[in-house]
XYZ file of C-alpha atoms in Angstrom:
572
model
C 17.378 152.016 234.077
C 18.135 155.731 233.968
C 20.177 157.476 236.585
C 18.283 157.967 239.826
C 15.667 155.284 239.015
C 15.205 152.214 241.212
C 15.065 148.763 239.648
C 11.656 147.201 240.389
C 11.489 143.454 239.854
C 8.527 141.548 238.419
C 7.937 139.921 241.800
C 7.833 143.325 243.491
C 5.375 144.666 240.919
C 3.168 141.591 241.283
C 3.304 141.861 245.073
C 2.207 145.476 244.870
C -0.548 144.722 242.365
C -2.137 141.931 244.450
C -1.355 143.214 247.932
C -5.015 143.720 248.868
C -5.925 140.053 248.216
C -2.784 137.900 248.192
C 0.544 137.897 249.939
C 3.161 136.605 247.502
C 5.676 134.205 249.025
C 8.024 133.070 246.282
C 8.288 131.774 242.722
C 7.781 127.989 242.589
C 7.871 127.259 238.888
C 8.110 128.635 235.372
C 7.218 127.362 231.919
C 6.805 128.588 228.384
C 3.393 130.090 229.083
C 3.415 131.295 232.688
C 5.292 131.771 235.939
C 3.866 130.231 239.114
C 4.037 131.840 242.547
C 3.169 130.464 245.960
C 0.922 132.936 247.781
C -1.383 133.283 250.771
C -5.042 134.041 250.202
C -5.612 136.727 252.838
C -9.421 136.529 252.899
C -9.686 132.737 253.157
C -6.427 132.128 255.016
C -5.147 129.443 252.662
C -2.217 128.726 250.409
C -2.795 129.235 246.688
C -0.827 129.046 243.460
C -0.952 132.111 241.244
C -0.125 131.655 237.572
C 0.950 134.822 235.790
C 1.006 134.772 232.002
C 4.294 135.697 230.423
C 4.183 139.269 229.044
C 4.579 138.177 225.421
C 1.690 135.696 225.705
C -0.474 138.195 227.567
C 0.119 140.695 224.777
C -0.958 138.179 222.123
C -4.067 136.983 223.958
C -5.189 140.350 225.285
C -6.847 141.030 228.601
C -10.414 141.070 227.260
C -10.121 137.674 225.551
C -8.335 136.141 228.520
C -10.947 137.293 231.040
C -13.783 136.105 228.811
C -12.376 132.645 228.229
C -11.290 132.125 231.822
C -14.955 132.381 232.845
C -15.671 129.283 230.803
C -12.989 127.223 232.508
C -14.141 128.502 235.909
C -17.352 126.553 235.357
C -15.546 123.230 234.878
C -16.404 121.245 237.994
C -14.873 117.773 237.931
C -13.009 115.749 240.581
C -9.967 115.431 238.302
C -9.791 119.038 237.099
C -7.898 121.534 239.215
C -10.470 124.183 240.164
C -10.109 127.887 239.496
C -10.359 130.264 242.474
C -9.814 133.648 240.898
C -8.537 135.451 237.784
C -8.060 138.919 236.435
C -5.722 141.665 235.303
C -3.695 143.382 237.998
C -1.824 146.665 237.687
C 0.484 147.923 240.447
C -0.326 151.353 241.839
C 1.789 154.260 240.659
C 4.682 154.490 243.089
C 7.044 157.393 243.454
C 9.832 156.959 245.984
C 12.612 159.232 247.165
C 14.614 158.307 244.086
C 11.786 159.266 241.707
C 11.195 155.647 240.705
C 7.832 155.273 239.004
C 5.830 152.233 237.878
C 3.539 153.367 235.122
C 4.500 151.426 231.993
C 2.241 148.802 230.284
C 4.450 145.856 231.223
C 3.521 146.459 234.846
C 0.069 144.891 234.256
C -0.401 141.169 234.819
C -2.902 138.599 233.548
C -3.257 135.946 236.220
C -5.420 133.184 237.609
C -5.432 131.515 241.004
C -5.642 127.784 241.788
C -5.361 125.672 244.923
C -1.801 125.037 246.023
C -1.268 121.286 245.675
C 1.089 120.047 248.341
C 2.126 117.059 246.291
C 3.938 116.533 243.041
C 3.347 116.649 239.328
C 3.393 113.580 237.138
C 6.659 114.963 235.729
C 8.168 114.913 239.226
C 7.181 111.300 239.688
C 8.447 110.229 236.271
C 11.747 111.969 236.955
C 12.055 110.044 240.200
C 10.680 106.633 239.190
C 11.213 106.665 235.395
C 8.475 104.044 234.854
C 5.265 103.656 236.828
C 3.622 100.414 237.937
C 1.192 99.442 235.195
C -1.766 99.682 237.570
C -0.809 103.254 238.528
C -0.222 104.283 234.913
C -3.618 102.972 233.818
C -5.366 104.588 236.803
C -3.779 108.002 236.191
C -4.510 107.807 232.462
C -8.176 106.894 233.015
C -8.614 109.688 235.577
C -7.136 112.236 233.173
C -9.273 110.802 230.371
C -12.357 111.313 232.530
C -11.432 114.951 233.108
C -10.783 115.506 229.413
C -14.014 113.834 228.355
C -15.920 116.123 230.735
C -14.170 119.209 229.330
C -14.689 118.069 225.742
C -18.429 117.674 226.359
C -18.385 121.296 227.485
C -16.662 122.396 224.294
C -13.157 122.816 225.730
C -10.038 121.171 224.248
C -6.960 121.406 226.475
C -4.292 121.327 223.704
C -1.357 121.047 226.108
C -1.685 117.756 227.998
C 1.740 116.768 229.366
C 3.158 115.393 232.656
C 3.805 118.929 233.929
C 0.084 119.721 233.705
C -1.027 116.621 235.595
C -0.798 116.998 239.364
C -0.915 114.103 241.823
C -2.699 114.857 245.074
C -4.002 112.509 247.741
C -3.894 109.525 245.392
C -5.661 111.140 242.448
C -4.765 112.994 239.276
C -5.711 116.620 238.667
C -5.497 118.263 235.239
C -4.306 121.875 235.323
C -4.013 124.807 232.912
C -7.332 124.633 231.051
C -7.455 128.424 231.389
C -4.313 129.192 229.410
C -5.135 126.534 226.829
C -8.573 127.880 226.017
C -7.534 131.531 225.976
C -4.478 130.857 223.832
C -6.455 128.694 221.401
C -8.778 131.584 220.587
C -5.725 133.684 219.686
C -4.328 131.039 217.363
C -3.817 133.245 214.322
C -2.006 135.967 216.277
C 0.156 133.404 218.046
C 1.171 131.903 214.706
C 2.053 135.342 213.347
C 4.326 136.032 216.325
C 5.996 132.606 216.173
C 4.395 131.374 219.397
C 2.613 128.045 219.619
C 0.458 126.290 222.154
C 1.509 122.753 222.979
C 4.680 120.808 223.618
C 6.258 119.017 220.595
C 6.843 115.797 222.546
C 3.093 115.439 223.215
C 1.710 117.297 220.201
C -0.630 115.544 217.772
C 0.324 115.520 214.069
C -2.542 117.847 213.172
C -1.554 120.286 215.916
C 2.068 120.137 214.792
C 0.915 120.995 211.262
C -0.773 124.148 212.575
C -4.398 123.082 212.125
C -6.584 125.727 213.723
C -9.623 123.498 214.252
C -8.703 120.818 216.776
C -11.104 118.495 218.529
C -11.058 116.001 221.386
C -8.855 113.600 219.438
C -5.831 115.890 219.711
C -6.067 115.577 223.520
C -6.491 111.806 223.129
C -3.201 111.726 221.219
C -1.412 113.777 223.886
C -2.761 111.541 226.659
C -1.597 108.541 224.628
C 1.917 110.038 224.673
C 1.744 110.589 228.430
C 0.466 107.045 229.029
C 3.229 105.677 226.804
C 5.818 107.543 228.876
C 4.371 106.248 232.152
C 4.672 102.669 230.857
C 7.938 102.850 228.908
C 9.881 105.586 230.676
C 10.230 107.834 227.640
C 7.780 109.564 225.266
C 7.120 107.800 221.946
C 9.301 110.250 220.019
C 12.498 111.979 221.103
C 14.851 114.347 219.302
C 17.565 116.924 219.889
C 15.350 119.771 218.665
C 11.649 120.548 218.491
C 11.851 120.245 214.704
C 13.383 116.770 214.962
C 10.611 115.629 217.296
C 7.871 117.026 215.065
C 9.438 115.293 212.052
C 9.224 111.964 213.856
C 5.662 112.685 214.998
C 4.698 113.225 211.358
C 6.561 110.317 209.758
C 7.378 107.520 212.225
C 5.330 104.916 214.020
C 5.890 104.577 217.761
C 7.571 101.496 219.137
C 5.064 99.140 220.738
C 5.185 99.460 224.561
C 5.358 95.664 224.792
C 8.681 95.714 222.953
C 10.166 97.643 225.837
C 8.113 96.247 228.709
C 6.623 92.828 228.077
C 4.447 92.978 231.209
C 2.209 95.614 229.615
C -1.156 93.892 229.007
C -2.104 93.402 225.386
C -5.252 95.531 225.608
C -3.281 98.410 227.178
C -0.638 98.192 224.451
C -3.292 98.313 221.751
C -5.186 101.160 223.416
C -2.051 103.316 223.593
C -1.084 102.630 219.977
C -4.624 103.427 218.850
C -4.478 106.750 220.692
C -1.200 107.488 218.885
C -2.486 106.932 215.355
C -1.412 109.656 212.904
C -4.899 110.300 211.531
C -7.519 111.556 214.000
C -10.074 109.291 212.319
C -8.035 106.244 213.342
C -7.906 107.227 217.020
C -10.553 106.904 219.689
C -13.309 109.424 219.041
C -13.500 110.381 222.709
C -11.312 110.264 225.780
C -13.957 108.062 227.387
C -13.393 105.434 224.687
C -9.666 105.549 225.396
C -10.301 105.041 229.119
C -12.616 102.106 228.396
C -10.000 100.485 226.160
C -7.318 100.867 228.839
C -9.468 99.106 231.423
C -11.365 96.640 229.224
C -9.267 93.645 228.089
C -12.190 92.139 226.239
C -12.547 95.087 223.891
C -11.871 94.702 220.198
C -9.151 96.746 218.557
C -10.516 99.887 216.959
C -7.942 99.608 214.198
C -8.009 95.959 213.178
C -11.232 94.462 214.459
C -9.193 91.603 215.938
C -8.818 90.796 219.617
C -5.968 92.693 221.252
C -3.952 89.610 222.153
C -3.868 88.306 218.597
C -2.677 91.581 217.139
C -0.035 92.315 219.782
C 1.350 88.787 219.809
C 1.794 89.038 216.063
C 3.515 92.398 216.461
C 5.915 91.062 219.067
C 6.835 88.068 216.970
C 7.458 89.961 213.745
C 9.309 92.921 215.245
C 11.604 91.298 217.736
C 12.762 87.937 216.477
C 15.133 89.554 213.984
C 16.787 92.265 216.088
C 17.660 89.722 218.776
C 18.898 87.213 216.211
C 20.964 89.919 214.565
C 22.374 91.001 217.903
C 23.396 87.533 218.972
C 25.409 86.619 215.843
C 27.374 83.944 217.593
C 29.526 85.335 220.326
C 26.870 86.965 222.488
C 24.650 83.925 222.557
C 27.475 81.490 222.961
C 29.929 82.970 225.372
C 27.890 85.386 227.399
C 24.638 83.496 227.530
C 25.429 79.803 227.109
C 28.957 80.088 228.477
C 30.353 76.528 228.061
C 32.790 75.182 230.588
C 36.454 75.821 229.721
C 37.097 72.107 229.779
C 34.567 71.610 226.997
C 37.047 72.986 224.458
C 40.007 70.581 224.055
C 43.406 72.205 223.864
C 44.334 73.411 220.361
C 41.231 71.901 218.788
C 38.371 73.548 216.988
C 34.928 72.765 218.303
C 31.723 73.864 216.564
C 29.613 75.313 219.341
C 26.786 76.766 217.273
C 26.067 77.061 213.585
C 23.667 78.918 211.323
C 23.636 80.207 207.783
C 24.992 83.748 207.488
C 21.824 84.889 205.699
C 19.771 83.966 208.749
C 21.032 87.093 210.448
C 19.751 89.551 207.885
C 16.108 90.510 208.162
C 13.997 93.069 206.300
C 13.733 95.155 209.471
C 17.419 95.276 210.233
C 19.259 94.601 206.981
C 20.778 98.065 206.884
C 22.064 97.799 210.462
C 25.408 96.069 210.675
C 25.165 92.804 212.606
C 27.163 93.789 215.658
C 26.457 93.185 219.293
C 28.163 93.936 222.579
C 27.877 91.703 225.587
C 28.362 92.993 229.116
C 31.377 91.693 231.091
C 29.092 89.798 233.484
C 27.170 88.192 230.626
C 23.865 89.565 231.923
C 22.958 91.842 229.017
C 23.640 92.642 225.389
C 23.478 95.867 223.387
C 22.800 96.091 219.669
C 21.695 98.635 217.072
C 18.399 98.341 215.267
C 16.501 100.417 212.736
C 14.071 102.971 214.135
C 12.305 104.748 211.296
C 14.966 106.180 208.997
C 17.690 106.016 211.603
C 19.235 103.604 214.085
C 19.230 103.408 217.850
C 20.931 101.266 220.469
C 18.874 98.730 222.439
C 19.733 97.047 225.741
C 18.563 93.443 226.279
C 18.811 92.105 229.830
C 19.124 88.336 230.260
C 16.020 88.191 232.451
C 13.941 90.585 230.298
C 11.674 89.419 227.514
C 12.320 92.390 225.239
C 15.074 94.943 224.647
C 14.816 98.536 225.843
C 15.849 101.526 223.662
C 18.721 103.534 225.129
C 17.684 107.179 225.224
C 20.002 109.600 223.467
C 21.661 107.025 221.185
C 19.777 107.889 217.997
C 22.019 107.208 215.017
C 24.164 104.875 217.121
C 25.924 101.716 215.918
C 28.900 99.501 216.746
C 28.373 99.313 220.544
C 30.989 98.049 223.013
C 31.087 97.825 226.817
C 33.556 99.338 229.261
C 35.487 96.762 231.337
C 33.355 97.461 234.415
C 30.134 97.157 232.404
C 28.863 100.590 233.499
C 29.341 102.367 230.164
C 28.550 101.635 226.527
C 30.785 103.053 223.829
C 29.376 103.484 220.314
C 29.610 105.423 217.061
C 27.134 108.013 215.803
C 26.547 110.310 212.833
C 29.545 112.281 211.681
C 31.925 109.516 212.718
C 31.763 110.470 216.384
C 32.917 108.118 219.140
C 30.558 108.462 222.101
C 29.727 106.827 225.419
C 26.570 106.563 227.522
C 25.911 105.037 230.931
C 24.046 101.739 231.020
C 21.926 103.192 233.828
C 20.908 106.130 231.619
C 21.900 109.754 231.269
C 23.413 112.009 228.658
C 25.682 110.814 225.878
C 29.301 112.028 225.973
C 31.476 112.591 222.896
C 34.981 111.128 223.106
C 36.316 111.839 219.622
C 35.223 112.820 216.127
C 36.436 110.841 213.142
C 34.983 113.244 210.610
C 33.244 110.578 208.527
C 29.999 108.639 208.443
C 31.556 105.161 208.544
C 30.554 103.031 211.492
C 33.543 101.162 212.860
C 34.191 98.799 215.740
C 35.550 99.852 219.097
C 37.148 98.141 222.103
C 37.455 99.512 225.652
C 40.654 98.486 227.413
C 41.218 98.071 231.140
C 43.637 101.017 231.233
C 40.846 103.416 230.245
C 41.705 103.756 226.569
C 39.266 103.204 223.724
C 40.622 101.589 220.567
C 38.828 102.033 217.247
C 39.434 101.928 213.512
C 39.327 105.239 211.659
C 38.190 105.843 208.084
C 41.597 104.977 206.627
C 41.704 101.590 208.310
C 44.249 102.626 210.935
C 43.950 101.595 214.569
C 43.521 104.675 216.759
C 43.171 105.325 220.472
C 41.441 107.943 222.641
C 41.046 108.258 226.396
C 37.748 107.202 227.971
C 37.599 110.801 229.222
C 37.749 112.111 225.649
C 40.365 114.181 223.893
C 42.575 113.952 220.830
C 42.769 110.549 219.158
C 46.223 109.142 218.350
C 47.193 106.528 215.779
C 48.478 103.187 217.091
C 48.858 101.316 213.830
C 48.810 103.147 210.462
C 46.725 101.694 207.668
C 48.558 99.324 205.314
C 47.619 100.178 201.688
C 48.201 96.553 200.656
C 46.190 95.137 203.518
C 42.596 96.220 204.075
C 41.509 96.096 207.721
C 37.722 95.812 207.833
C 37.618 95.506 211.624
C 34.247 93.778 211.414
C 35.214 92.675 214.913
C 37.491 94.266 217.486
C 38.114 92.571 220.821
C 40.305 93.730 223.748
C 43.066 91.489 225.054
C 43.663 91.106 228.815
C 45.944 93.509 230.632
C 45.387 96.175 227.956
C 48.066 94.441 225.895
C 46.300 94.944 222.593
C 43.314 93.923 220.491
C 42.125 91.202 218.158
C 40.828 92.449 214.816
C 39.833 91.149 211.405
C 41.367 92.152 208.099
C 42.051 90.830 204.645
C 44.727 91.297 201.974
C 43.952 93.455 198.964
C 40.285 93.370 197.978
C 39.415 90.486 200.301
C 39.044 88.055 197.388
C 40.894 85.393 199.371
C 38.851 85.984 202.524
C 39.550 87.718 205.804
C 41.561 86.651 208.824
C 41.921 87.319 212.554
C 44.994 89.209 213.774
C 46.340 90.282 217.148
C 47.905 93.698 217.562
C 50.381 94.054 220.454
C 50.392 97.703 221.570
C 53.637 97.575 223.573
C 55.600 95.793 220.843
C 53.810 97.514 217.954
C 53.512 94.175 216.150
C 50.700 92.402 214.280
C 50.346 88.603 214.340
C 48.138 86.430 212.094
C 46.127 84.017 214.271
C 43.454 82.421 212.059
C 43.048 82.654 208.296
C 39.717 82.333 206.512
C 37.806 83.805 209.461
C 35.179 86.540 209.460
C 35.406 87.572 213.099
C 37.439 86.953 216.218
C 36.949 87.512 219.971
C 38.952 86.854 223.103
C 37.123 84.843 225.795
C 37.902 85.126 229.539
C 38.939 81.464 229.558
C 41.811 82.272 227.212
C 40.107 80.813 224.144
C 39.999 82.500 220.771
C 36.482 82.480 219.346
C 36.073 83.006 215.630
C 33.488 82.634 212.883
C 33.688 81.491 209.279
C 31.794 82.836 206.287
C 30.012 79.552 205.617
C 28.616 79.601 209.138
C 29.646 78.349 212.544
C 31.413 79.624 215.628
C 34.663 77.961 216.662
C 36.813 78.002 219.797
C 40.565 77.507 219.907
C 42.630 77.315 223.080
C 45.973 79.088 223.159
C 49.152 77.042 223.199
C 50.502 76.185 226.633
């Protein structure tokens, strides 16, 4: 501002522009398209929400186009569509004060529309609070939104931006908002593309919308509602990524995980309906939102994709997609010690006992062959974590003892080699770029502890003293604090002794770790060693062994290449 000029805020300009009709209270929300203000309708003595288009969007759409298209949405009368009270372009009066401040520039004009103020919450608010919705609630909300969309589609209006933020929950029913912006912005598609702006949210955007198709029909809204329904059931959208580009890439190339893989209580017909709505090609989706709603509520319906009953298709999907990841994850120790947990007396002192046996090849499946067969079991034995293939990448999955199917851990894309903290509240793992990371079991952001500077996935162990032990690219044992920081070397790599560390297990009292290694090129097989941190010594425990773990009973568990898991008690 020049000398002598007062700084006039956007809220002050808006207040001045609408003073004859509305009394602005405060800003209550903001998004990529508009800012929302709580206001009082002076004439009707009621609270209202005023949405003001962002200046850059208003410039692209233009006042004439906006006012013309908003008339169309004003005629949408449906119990699940948020009604439109008012709209227009408002310009503050020219104001000259004692400091010669003047409001007369183009940015002072506003494009706005007025809706009822909903004293409730958005679907986003509820998902943030509850994460997953009861299946009955999710289906009800989805069918109500589908009804609103079907009504709009029959009137020639495609929303193009269906997402939890645009679904309001009021007095037990869903209300779809923002048809006005969607329609007006869609008619300015070419200009929006030229300026780099886009309508829609990548997480809920159909493949054809992501590709920039200008002619979109009802099926793009069906896809978006499928994403929203998926999130209500699973707790996360079907595709996640660190950037919009990463999400769009997955939308274009990957198939969504079946909701039943994450939540086995989802009915088969609901699972199939959601996956049909999420088909890549519009021709493979439901033709109308009404068809989607019918499929969600009609268990007797036949799958639109396969022609087979829902139950048959989904049961087949569950069997083929989840037998192998769980089998891979178990790989001996998890199933035996955490889940079967034999009595200590069952293992005679200093004797080997075969507790469970299977051929090594049984653990490699087409779906998970490129994911190393490693699993972490929680200290209380109630859950396991393993990595599985998701598209062209990996992700960590959490399997609770009392759950039928594993759940993907959000934010662990590219993760492998998981291991639990001693208290069972954190999961350590390795990700792209050789980074050592941790994430809470209860959910939340992933935290980087150290960077190894390579793409090799290695094993880690979390000690009781708060240190994380891992093997770096050279084969050396290294340590970093659970709070992160600079990693230090505990045991340098021995050039004559290759340490694969296919297993790494903490010893009690933070004394050290068990690890596997083999001389030279491993032609003579690998062995289990114990590394004592305080004494800086390495001790051979079992030769011809492919993995070794310490059990709380004091037993050494180890596996052999030909198959079998063995237990050996320590000498007394």
